[in-house]
């Protein structure tokens, strides 16, 4: 027997499906609906909770409930390559030139995966900074030698424990962001010339690390919903002497998938069978839109050889540069590599984050941030579908704040990115997400920007330009 709140939720869904309420529309408030439908406030609240959980509406604090963009999007298609071969990383100079050119104040930042400050807890963090300075005094100005501030490592170990991954604070090494964590993790298990298996497409920062360490990348195709193709990885492990595998299993960048637990488990067993360490980059895990935080590969396979890397760059602030490694059996080497890399990470940011985490405000902030990012993603998706040519495919991320957009025609998005920069718009073109510059007709857009007329105009310009490039083919 269906409950009253379920009937009410179903009725509201029907109204959305019939177009009575469109994506972005504000729904009548809880009191108004309970009056109209002659049901209690509690029943209406339960109905809205169902709508929110099922992804039909978003809550905007102190504003109300808004219809989420229902993605009548054709989902993006998985790469077809099934027999990958290792290669040097090329084309990252072009990524760097674009990033440098785009890093100017007046540019509309849709390229870099850096949240606008309006998404970050700026005030609480600056408060925590002065409190940490007072609390820790001169210590805040001294070296905090590897493995890093104990207060912070304790908090990180506690949080990882709450996410189902029992690690000791002794095993954690603080780094300057997740990028340094990845660099150290790769240095710990490879040497120049070695082959590293990676997702394709992958985060271009990882490609830059691979290139700078003289490693070869073996791009493994991914399924846009479930992540790395384990069949392709198996084949690659049988054919090539792979020395490490790097995966962003939760809310990946750029596609936004979260690998199901069974795939994470299958991945770790496959790697264990071949004696290959997994480097798990979980920088977006806390920003999942799912009801529960997705599991870590490390929590599902605690005995496996996994180096876990993460940071607070996507949640608290990229400028704090606070990241970490849970190094497993590579602890001694990781600690040494951190030391020779830059002696120590800055002390005050470590103590600030420790202080902020101890205050218990992080979870409250995360709840709000996840909602804010989910709304930003649905608003951007909706606008892309409105402005870009018919047939454009958009990813449906399970968390984080980037979307991957595939154009319906063979347009080189690197050319598009250069033209767009001339118009004051930065996008991340598809080829920079591949060692071999694949994905020429794709781009990644960051949704965590301040939404205003400039964004609408920028997207409209991009859509018109793509149409134009398509027609002149
Ligand atoms: C998947 C992934 N890993 C690592 C990083 C680097 O993070 P950090 O800024 O903490 O160095 C990023 C930043 O964009 C990322 O997207």
Short mmCIF file of C-alpha atoms and ligand atoms in Angstrom, two decimals:
data_model
loop_
_atom_site.label_atom_id
_atom_site.label_comp_id
_atom_site.label_asym_id
_atom_site.label_seq_id
_atom_site.Cartn_x
_atom_site.Cartn_y
_atom_site.Cartn_z
CA UNK A 1 0.00 0.00 0.00
CA UNK A 2 1.45 3.31 -0.99
CA UNK A 3 1.84 6.05 1.62
CA UNK A 4 0.25 9.44 1.22
CA UNK A 5 3.63 11.14 0.79
CA UNK A 6 4.56 8.72 -2.01
CA UNK A 7 1.28 9.47 -3.82
CA UNK A 8 1.98 13.17 -3.45
CA UNK A 9 5.56 12.75 -4.74
CA UNK A 10 4.28 10.74 -7.74
CA UNK A 11 1.75 13.47 -8.55
CA UNK A 12 4.43 16.15 -8.49
CA UNK A 13 6.67 14.01 -10.74
CA UNK A 14 3.77 13.71 -13.20
CA UNK A 15 3.42 17.49 -13.24
CA UNK A 16 7.13 17.83 -13.98
CA UNK A 17 6.96 15.18 -16.71
CA UNK A 18 3.98 16.91 -18.30
CA UNK A 19 5.98 20.12 -18.49
CA UNK A 20 3.81 21.89 -15.95
CA UNK A 21 7.01 22.68 -14.08
CA UNK A 22 10.17 23.00 -16.16
CA UNK A 23 13.83 22.55 -15.16
CA UNK A 24 14.89 25.49 -13.02
CA UNK A 25 11.28 26.37 -12.03
CA UNK A 26 10.55 26.96 -8.38
CA UNK A 27 7.88 24.64 -6.97
CA UNK A 28 5.22 25.97 -4.59
CA UNK A 29 6.42 25.90 -0.98
CA UNK A 30 5.70 23.14 1.53
CA UNK A 31 2.95 25.10 3.27
CA UNK A 32 1.27 26.01 -0.04
CA UNK A 33 1.27 22.40 -1.23
CA UNK A 34 0.03 21.04 2.08
CA UNK A 35 -2.85 23.54 1.95
CA UNK A 36 -3.65 22.81 -1.72
CA UNK A 37 -3.57 19.04 -1.22
CA UNK A 38 -5.04 19.06 2.22
CA UNK A 39 -2.22 17.00 3.70
CA UNK A 40 -0.01 17.65 6.68
CA UNK A 41 3.24 19.58 6.52
CA UNK A 42 5.09 16.40 7.59
CA UNK A 43 3.60 14.46 4.65
CA UNK A 44 4.61 17.20 2.22
CA UNK A 45 8.11 17.32 3.69
CA UNK A 46 8.42 13.54 3.24
CA UNK A 47 7.23 13.84 -0.37
CA UNK A 48 9.88 16.49 -1.07
CA UNK A 49 12.54 14.32 0.54
CA UNK A 50 11.60 11.54 -1.93
CA UNK A 51 11.72 13.99 -4.84
CA UNK A 52 15.11 15.21 -3.71
CA UNK A 53 16.52 11.72 -3.19
CA UNK A 54 15.26 10.64 -6.61
CA UNK A 55 16.91 13.64 -8.24
CA UNK A 56 13.73 15.46 -9.30
CA UNK A 57 14.25 18.60 -7.25
CA UNK A 58 17.04 20.56 -5.64
CA UNK A 59 16.73 22.47 -2.39
CA UNK A 60 18.15 25.94 -2.26
CA UNK A 61 18.54 26.97 1.37
CA UNK A 62 16.22 29.81 2.37
CA UNK A 63 14.74 29.84 -1.15
CA UNK A 64 12.78 26.65 -1.79
CA UNK A 65 12.55 23.64 -4.10
CA UNK A 66 13.54 23.86 -7.75
CA UNK A 67 13.02 21.37 -10.57
CA UNK A 68 16.30 19.76 -11.49
CA UNK A 69 17.28 19.47 -15.17
CA UNK A 70 16.08 16.01 -16.18
CA UNK A 71 18.72 14.85 -18.47
CA UNK A 72 17.06 14.01 -21.71
CA UNK A 73 20.69 13.87 -22.64
CA UNK A 74 21.96 11.11 -24.84
CA UNK A 75 24.54 9.59 -22.53
CA UNK A 76 28.09 9.75 -23.78
CA UNK A 77 29.43 6.62 -25.40
CA UNK A 78 32.27 4.45 -24.16
CA UNK A 79 35.53 4.49 -26.09
CA UNK A 80 35.75 1.49 -28.38
CA UNK A 81 39.48 0.81 -28.18
CA UNK A 82 39.98 -2.64 -26.69
CA UNK A 83 43.68 -3.37 -27.24
CA UNK A 84 45.51 -0.36 -25.83
CA UNK A 85 49.24 0.20 -26.23
CA UNK A 86 51.58 2.28 -24.06
CA UNK A 87 52.80 5.64 -25.36
CA UNK A 88 54.63 8.76 -24.31
CA UNK A 89 52.45 11.61 -23.18
CA UNK A 90 52.28 14.32 -25.83
CA UNK A 91 50.46 17.60 -26.14
CA UNK A 92 50.60 18.69 -22.50
CA UNK A 93 52.47 21.84 -23.55
CA UNK A 94 49.22 22.83 -25.22
CA UNK A 95 47.33 22.20 -22.00
CA UNK A 96 49.77 24.38 -20.11
CA UNK A 97 49.61 27.22 -22.64
CA UNK A 98 45.81 27.19 -22.46
CA UNK A 99 45.79 27.07 -18.67
CA UNK A 100 48.22 29.98 -18.40
CA UNK A 101 46.30 32.06 -20.90
CA UNK A 102 43.04 31.32 -19.13
CA UNK A 103 44.33 32.17 -15.68
CA UNK A 104 43.31 35.81 -15.86
CA UNK A 105 40.70 37.58 -13.86
CA UNK A 106 38.47 38.72 -16.73
CA UNK A 107 38.28 35.27 -18.36
CA UNK A 108 35.11 33.22 -17.92
CA UNK A 109 36.53 30.15 -16.19
CA UNK A 110 34.77 27.09 -17.55
CA UNK A 111 38.02 25.21 -18.15
CA UNK A 112 39.89 24.57 -14.92
CA UNK A 113 38.23 22.35 -12.29
CA UNK A 114 38.55 25.07 -9.68
CA UNK A 115 35.40 26.08 -7.80
CA UNK A 116 34.47 29.76 -7.72
CA UNK A 117 34.99 31.19 -4.23
CA UNK A 118 31.21 31.39 -3.79
CA UNK A 119 31.27 27.55 -3.48
CA UNK A 120 33.94 27.50 -0.78
CA UNK A 121 33.72 28.20 2.97
CA UNK A 122 35.87 31.31 2.67
CA UNK A 123 34.79 32.96 5.92
CA UNK A 124 35.02 29.85 8.14
CA UNK A 125 38.44 29.04 6.71
CA UNK A 126 39.86 32.49 7.33
CA UNK A 127 38.43 32.29 10.85
CA UNK A 128 40.05 28.88 11.35
CA UNK A 129 43.35 30.32 10.07
CA UNK A 130 43.48 33.03 12.73
CA UNK A 131 42.27 30.63 15.42
CA UNK A 132 44.97 28.11 14.44
CA UNK A 133 47.60 30.82 14.50
CA UNK A 134 46.54 31.83 18.02
CA UNK A 135 46.23 28.26 19.24
CA UNK A 136 49.53 26.97 17.86
CA UNK A 137 51.60 30.14 18.22
CA UNK A 138 55.19 29.93 16.95
CA UNK A 139 54.69 26.36 15.84
CA UNK A 140 52.66 27.69 12.90
CA UNK A 141 55.83 29.36 11.60
CA UNK A 142 58.15 26.37 11.97
CA UNK A 143 58.79 23.37 9.74
CA UNK A 144 56.28 20.57 10.21
CA UNK A 145 58.51 17.75 9.01
CA UNK A 146 57.09 14.74 7.14
CA UNK A 147 54.84 12.96 7.79
CA UNK A 148 53.21 16.29 8.75
CA UNK A 149 51.12 17.74 11.61
CA UNK A 150 49.88 14.99 13.90
CA UNK A 151 46.61 16.84 14.65
CA UNK A 152 45.79 16.84 10.93
CA UNK A 153 46.83 13.24 10.36
CA UNK A 154 44.61 12.17 13.28
CA UNK A 155 41.63 14.00 11.80
CA UNK A 156 42.25 12.52 8.35
CA UNK A 157 42.60 9.00 9.79
CA UNK A 158 39.35 9.52 11.72
CA UNK A 159 37.52 10.66 8.58
CA UNK A 160 38.90 7.78 6.51
CA UNK A 161 37.76 5.43 9.29
CA UNK A 162 34.26 6.90 9.09
CA UNK A 163 34.34 6.22 5.35
CA UNK A 164 35.00 2.55 6.19
CA UNK A 165 38.76 2.59 5.75
CA UNK A 166 40.72 1.80 8.89
CA UNK A 167 44.08 3.59 8.66
CA UNK A 168 46.37 4.77 11.39
CA UNK A 169 47.56 8.38 11.56
CA UNK A 170 51.09 6.88 11.39
CA UNK A 171 50.44 5.77 7.84
CA UNK A 172 49.46 9.21 6.57
CA UNK A 173 51.88 11.63 4.94
CA UNK A 174 50.76 15.21 4.36
CA UNK A 175 51.46 16.62 0.89
CA UNK A 176 51.01 19.92 -0.91
CA UNK A 177 47.74 18.96 -2.62
CA UNK A 178 46.71 15.80 -4.40
CA UNK A 179 48.96 16.59 -7.37
CA UNK A 180 52.03 16.20 -5.17
CA UNK A 181 50.48 13.09 -3.62
CA UNK A 182 50.14 11.53 -7.10
CA UNK A 183 53.68 12.52 -8.06
CA UNK A 184 55.14 10.97 -4.91
CA UNK A 185 52.98 7.85 -5.20
CA UNK A 186 54.14 7.28 -8.77
CA UNK A 187 57.77 7.97 -7.87
CA UNK A 188 57.50 5.44 -5.03
CA UNK A 189 56.54 2.55 -7.31
CA UNK A 190 58.01 3.34 -10.75
CA UNK A 191 61.17 4.49 -12.50
CA UNK A 192 61.62 6.30 -15.82
CA UNK A 193 60.50 4.19 -18.79
CA UNK A 194 57.93 2.18 -16.79
CA UNK A 195 54.35 1.77 -17.99
CA UNK A 196 51.41 3.11 -15.99
CA UNK A 197 47.80 2.12 -16.72
CA UNK A 198 45.37 5.06 -16.55
CA UNK A 199 41.75 5.81 -17.35
CA UNK A 200 41.02 7.34 -20.74
CA UNK A 201 40.00 10.15 -20.69
CA UNK A 202 41.86 11.15 -17.55
CA UNK A 203 42.65 14.25 -15.53
CA UNK A 204 45.39 16.11 -17.47
CA UNK A 205 47.41 16.86 -14.30
CA UNK A 206 48.08 13.13 -14.06
CA UNK A 207 49.32 13.07 -17.67
CA UNK A 208 51.69 15.91 -16.81
CA UNK A 209 53.10 13.96 -13.86
CA UNK A 210 53.55 10.87 -16.04
CA UNK A 211 55.32 12.93 -18.68
CA UNK A 212 57.57 14.69 -16.19
CA UNK A 213 58.67 11.38 -14.63
CA UNK A 214 59.51 9.91 -18.04
CA UNK A 215 56.84 7.21 -17.70
CA UNK A 216 54.67 5.74 -20.44
CA UNK A 217 50.91 5.94 -20.26
CA UNK A 218 48.72 3.02 -21.18
CA UNK A 219 45.26 4.44 -21.73
CA UNK A 220 42.53 2.02 -20.71
CA UNK A 221 39.07 2.84 -22.12
CA UNK A 222 36.30 3.56 -19.64
CA UNK A 223 32.58 3.04 -19.51
CA UNK A 224 30.92 6.43 -18.82
CA UNK A 225 28.82 4.89 -16.02
CA UNK A 226 31.05 2.27 -14.46
CA UNK A 227 34.61 3.40 -15.11
CA UNK A 228 37.71 1.59 -16.29
CA UNK A 229 37.07 -1.37 -18.61
CA UNK A 230 38.32 -4.33 -16.62
CA UNK A 231 38.42 -6.51 -19.75
CA UNK A 232 40.74 -4.03 -21.45
CA UNK A 233 42.83 -3.74 -18.28
CA UNK A 234 43.12 -7.54 -18.02
CA UNK A 235 44.31 -7.75 -21.60
CA UNK A 236 46.80 -4.95 -21.00
CA UNK A 237 48.13 -6.60 -17.80
CA UNK A 238 48.67 -9.83 -19.73
CA UNK A 239 50.54 -8.07 -22.54
CA UNK A 240 52.55 -5.31 -20.87
CA UNK A 241 54.81 -5.03 -17.80
CA UNK A 242 52.58 -2.47 -16.08
CA UNK A 243 54.12 -1.05 -12.89
CA UNK A 244 51.19 0.94 -11.48
CA UNK A 245 47.55 1.71 -12.19
CA UNK A 246 46.00 5.10 -11.33
CA UNK A 247 42.24 5.35 -10.94
CA UNK A 248 39.77 8.02 -9.80
CA UNK A 249 37.07 5.53 -8.81
CA UNK A 250 34.71 8.05 -7.14
CA UNK A 251 33.18 10.94 -9.12
CA UNK A 252 35.94 10.72 -11.71
CA UNK A 253 37.41 13.64 -13.53
CA UNK A 254 36.40 14.29 -16.31
CA UNK A 255 33.50 11.79 -16.75
CA UNK A 256 32.03 11.89 -13.25
CA UNK A 257 31.30 8.15 -12.90
CA UNK A 258 31.61 6.24 -9.66
CA UNK A 259 32.77 2.66 -10.11
CA UNK A 260 30.30 0.23 -8.52
CA UNK A 261 31.70 -1.60 -5.49
CA UNK A 262 31.88 -4.89 -7.38
CA UNK A 263 34.00 -3.24 -10.10
CA UNK A 264 36.27 -1.69 -7.47
CA UNK A 265 36.71 -5.13 -5.93
CA UNK A 266 37.31 -6.78 -9.31
CA UNK A 267 39.85 -4.05 -10.13
CA UNK A 268 41.80 -4.60 -6.91
CA UNK A 269 41.80 -8.41 -7.33
CA UNK A 270 42.97 -8.13 -10.93
CA UNK A 271 45.83 -5.84 -9.91
CA UNK A 272 46.71 -8.02 -6.92
CA UNK A 273 46.85 -11.06 -9.22
CA UNK A 274 49.40 -9.24 -11.37
CA UNK A 275 51.25 -7.72 -8.42
CA UNK A 276 50.57 -4.17 -9.59
CA UNK A 277 49.97 -1.38 -7.02
CA UNK A 278 46.84 0.73 -7.34
CA UNK A 279 47.12 4.49 -6.86
CA UNK A 280 43.65 5.58 -5.80
CA UNK A 281 42.95 9.29 -6.35
CA UNK A 282 39.87 10.12 -4.26
CA UNK A 283 39.93 13.90 -4.46
CA UNK A 284 36.20 14.11 -5.32
CA UNK A 285 34.91 11.30 -3.07
CA UNK A 286 33.50 13.69 -0.44
CA UNK A 287 31.52 15.50 -3.16
CA UNK A 288 29.39 12.54 -4.23
CA UNK A 289 25.69 13.30 -4.90
CA UNK A 290 24.74 9.83 -3.68
CA UNK A 291 23.04 9.41 -0.33
CA UNK A 292 26.09 7.70 1.13
CA UNK A 293 29.71 8.49 0.51
CA UNK A 294 31.01 5.99 -2.06
CA UNK A 295 33.42 3.34 -0.78
CA UNK A 296 37.15 3.59 -1.19
CA UNK A 297 38.95 0.80 -3.05
CA UNK A 298 41.12 0.69 0.05
CA UNK A 299 38.18 0.02 2.33
CA UNK A 300 36.83 -2.75 0.08
CA UNK A 301 40.22 -4.42 -0.28
CA UNK A 302 42.22 -3.57 2.84
CA UNK A 303 44.89 -6.19 2.10
CA UNK A 304 45.58 -4.97 -1.44
CA UNK A 305 48.60 -2.86 -2.38
CA UNK A 306 46.89 0.55 -2.60
CA UNK A 307 48.36 4.02 -2.22
CA UNK A 308 45.49 6.36 -1.43
CA UNK A 309 45.81 10.05 -2.46
CA UNK A 310 43.48 12.95 -1.76
CA UNK A 311 43.28 16.61 -0.76
CA UNK A 312 41.00 19.36 0.51
CA UNK A 313 41.39 21.36 -2.71
CA UNK A 314 37.91 20.62 -4.07
CA UNK A 315 36.14 20.91 -0.75
CA UNK A 316 37.80 23.55 1.44
CA UNK A 317 40.20 25.54 -0.71
CA UNK A 318 42.64 24.82 -3.53
CA UNK A 319 44.99 27.54 -2.25
CA UNK A 320 45.60 25.85 1.11
CA UNK A 321 47.45 23.10 -0.80
CA UNK A 322 46.68 20.48 1.81
CA UNK A 323 46.62 16.91 0.56
CA UNK A 324 47.71 13.53 1.83
CA UNK A 325 48.78 10.00 1.07
CA UNK A 326 47.80 6.90 3.00
CA UNK A 327 50.88 5.07 1.87
CA UNK A 328 50.32 1.47 3.01
CA UNK A 329 53.46 -0.60 2.70
CA UNK A 330 55.24 2.24 0.83
CA UNK A 331 55.26 4.52 3.88
CA UNK A 332 59.02 4.85 4.39
CA UNK A 333 59.68 5.57 0.72
CA UNK A 334 56.77 8.02 0.48
CA UNK A 335 57.91 9.91 3.57
CA UNK A 336 61.43 10.17 2.17
CA UNK A 337 60.20 11.32 -1.25
CA UNK A 338 58.03 13.98 0.37
CA UNK A 339 61.04 15.24 2.30
CA UNK A 340 63.35 15.45 -0.72
CA UNK A 341 60.62 17.01 -2.83
CA UNK A 342 60.22 20.19 -0.71
CA UNK A 343 61.20 19.35 2.89
CA UNK A 344 57.68 19.88 4.27
CA UNK A 345 54.25 21.23 3.38
CA UNK A 346 53.38 24.68 4.71
CA UNK A 347 52.54 24.47 8.41
CA UNK A 348 49.78 27.04 8.89
CA UNK A 349 47.43 25.50 6.28
CA UNK A 350 47.90 22.07 7.90
CA UNK A 351 47.03 23.42 11.33
CA UNK A 352 44.13 25.42 9.90
CA UNK A 353 42.57 22.34 8.30
CA UNK A 354 43.18 20.31 11.49
CA UNK A 355 41.45 23.02 13.53
CA UNK A 356 38.55 23.23 11.05
CA UNK A 357 38.05 19.44 11.05
CA UNK A 358 38.20 19.28 14.85
CA UNK A 359 35.47 21.91 15.08
CA UNK A 360 33.05 19.46 13.41
CA UNK A 361 32.01 21.99 10.78
CA UNK A 362 33.31 20.03 7.80
CA UNK A 363 30.37 17.61 7.49
CA UNK A 364 27.82 20.39 7.78
CA UNK A 365 29.65 22.32 5.11
CA UNK A 366 29.94 19.23 2.87
CA UNK A 367 26.18 18.62 2.99
CA UNK A 368 25.58 22.13 1.73
CA UNK A 369 28.42 21.98 -0.83
CA UNK A 370 27.14 18.74 -2.36
CA UNK A 371 23.72 20.28 -2.93
CA UNK A 372 25.28 23.42 -4.35
CA UNK A 373 27.46 21.42 -6.78
CA UNK A 374 24.55 19.19 -7.83
CA UNK A 375 22.49 22.26 -8.69
CA UNK A 376 25.41 23.83 -10.54
CA UNK A 377 25.84 20.66 -12.62
CA UNK A 378 22.18 20.45 -13.49
CA UNK A 379 21.98 24.15 -14.38
CA UNK A 380 25.05 23.90 -16.65
CA UNK A 381 23.76 20.70 -18.29
CA UNK A 382 20.47 22.37 -18.98
CA UNK A 383 22.16 25.41 -20.53
CA UNK A 384 24.50 23.28 -22.67
CA UNK A 385 21.50 21.39 -24.03
CA UNK A 386 19.80 24.69 -24.77
CA UNK A 387 22.72 26.38 -26.54
CA UNK A 388 24.71 23.56 -28.16
CA UNK A 389 23.68 21.80 -31.40
CA UNK A 390 21.20 18.95 -31.30
CA UNK A 391 22.85 15.61 -30.71
CA UNK A 392 25.33 16.98 -28.14
CA UNK A 393 25.98 14.38 -25.44
CA UNK A 394 26.63 15.29 -21.84
CA UNK A 395 27.96 13.15 -18.98
CA UNK A 396 25.83 12.66 -15.88
CA UNK A 397 28.33 12.98 -13.03
CA UNK A 398 27.71 11.21 -9.73
CA UNK A 399 29.49 13.98 -7.90
CA UNK A 400 32.00 16.80 -8.23
CA UNK A 401 31.37 19.73 -10.51
CA UNK A 402 32.58 19.03 -14.04
CA UNK A 403 30.72 17.75 -17.08
CA UNK A 404 32.10 16.13 -20.21
CA UNK A 405 30.47 17.28 -23.41
CA UNK A 406 30.71 15.38 -26.71
CA UNK A 407 29.81 17.29 -29.83
CA UNK A 408 27.74 15.65 -32.55
CA UNK A 409 30.26 16.55 -35.25
CA UNK A 410 34.00 16.21 -35.89
CA UNK A 411 35.06 19.58 -34.53
CA UNK A 412 38.50 20.03 -33.04
CA UNK A 413 37.83 21.43 -29.59
CA UNK A 414 41.43 22.56 -29.23
CA UNK A 415 40.78 25.02 -32.08
CA UNK A 416 37.49 25.93 -30.45
CA UNK A 417 39.26 26.54 -27.12
CA UNK A 418 41.70 28.95 -28.76
CA UNK A 419 38.91 30.86 -30.48
CA UNK A 420 36.96 30.93 -27.21
CA UNK A 421 39.94 32.37 -25.32
CA UNK A 422 39.94 35.24 -27.81
CA UNK A 423 36.37 35.89 -26.63
CA UNK A 424 37.35 35.72 -22.96
CA UNK A 425 36.03 32.16 -22.39
CA UNK A 426 38.14 29.27 -21.17
CA UNK A 427 37.15 25.63 -21.76
CA UNK A 428 39.17 22.43 -21.34
CA UNK A 429 39.40 20.76 -24.79
CA UNK A 430 39.10 16.95 -24.99
CA UNK A 431 42.59 16.18 -26.39
CA UNK A 432 44.36 17.37 -23.22
CA UNK A 433 42.67 14.50 -21.34
CA UNK A 434 44.54 11.90 -23.39
CA UNK A 435 48.21 10.93 -23.76
CA UNK A 436 47.61 10.60 -27.50
CA UNK A 437 45.32 13.61 -27.85
CA UNK A 438 42.15 11.64 -28.49
CA UNK A 439 38.66 13.06 -27.77
CA UNK A 440 39.01 15.87 -30.31
CA UNK A 441 35.26 16.45 -30.43
CA UNK A 442 34.82 16.63 -26.65
CA UNK A 443 35.38 19.20 -23.92
CA UNK A 444 35.13 19.43 -20.16
CA UNK A 445 33.24 22.28 -18.55
CA UNK A 446 33.45 23.30 -14.93
CA UNK A 447 30.00 24.01 -13.50
CA UNK A 448 31.20 25.61 -10.25
CA UNK A 449 31.19 29.14 -11.62
CA UNK A 450 29.20 32.13 -10.46
CA UNK A 451 26.07 31.96 -12.62
CA UNK A 452 25.33 35.22 -14.35
CA UNK A 453 24.65 36.73 -17.74
CA UNK A 454 28.32 36.34 -18.68
CA UNK A 455 28.02 32.54 -18.38
CA UNK A 456 24.80 32.41 -20.44
CA UNK A 457 26.38 34.63 -23.09
CA UNK A 458 29.58 32.54 -23.09
CA UNK A 459 27.66 29.31 -23.59
CA UNK A 460 25.52 30.90 -26.30
CA UNK A 461 28.70 32.04 -28.06
CA UNK A 462 30.19 28.52 -27.83
CA UNK A 463 26.98 26.95 -29.17
CA UNK A 464 26.83 29.36 -32.11
CA UNK A 465 30.51 28.89 -32.87
CA UNK A 466 30.16 25.10 -32.88
CA UNK A 467 27.18 25.36 -35.30
CA UNK A 468 29.26 27.62 -37.50
CA UNK A 469 32.27 25.27 -37.47
CA UNK A 470 29.93 22.37 -38.20
CA UNK A 471 28.42 24.14 -41.22
CA UNK A 472 31.76 25.13 -42.65
CA UNK A 473 33.03 21.51 -42.60
C1 LIG B 1 41.33 13.98 -10.25
C2 LIG B 1 42.25 15.02 -9.69
N1 LIG B 1 43.32 14.64 -8.97
C3 LIG B 1 44.16 15.55 -8.44
C4 LIG B 1 43.97 16.90 -8.62
C5 LIG B 1 44.94 17.87 -8.03
O1 LIG B 1 44.47 18.32 -6.82
P1 LIG B 1 45.25 19.42 -5.91
O2 LIG B 1 44.76 20.76 -6.36
O3 LIG B 1 44.87 19.07 -4.53
O4 LIG B 1 46.71 19.24 -6.16
C6 LIG B 1 42.87 17.34 -9.35
C7 LIG B 1 42.64 18.79 -9.57
O5 LIG B 1 41.95 19.19 -10.48
C8 LIG B 1 41.97 16.38 -9.89
O6 LIG B 1 40.90 16.75 -10.60
#
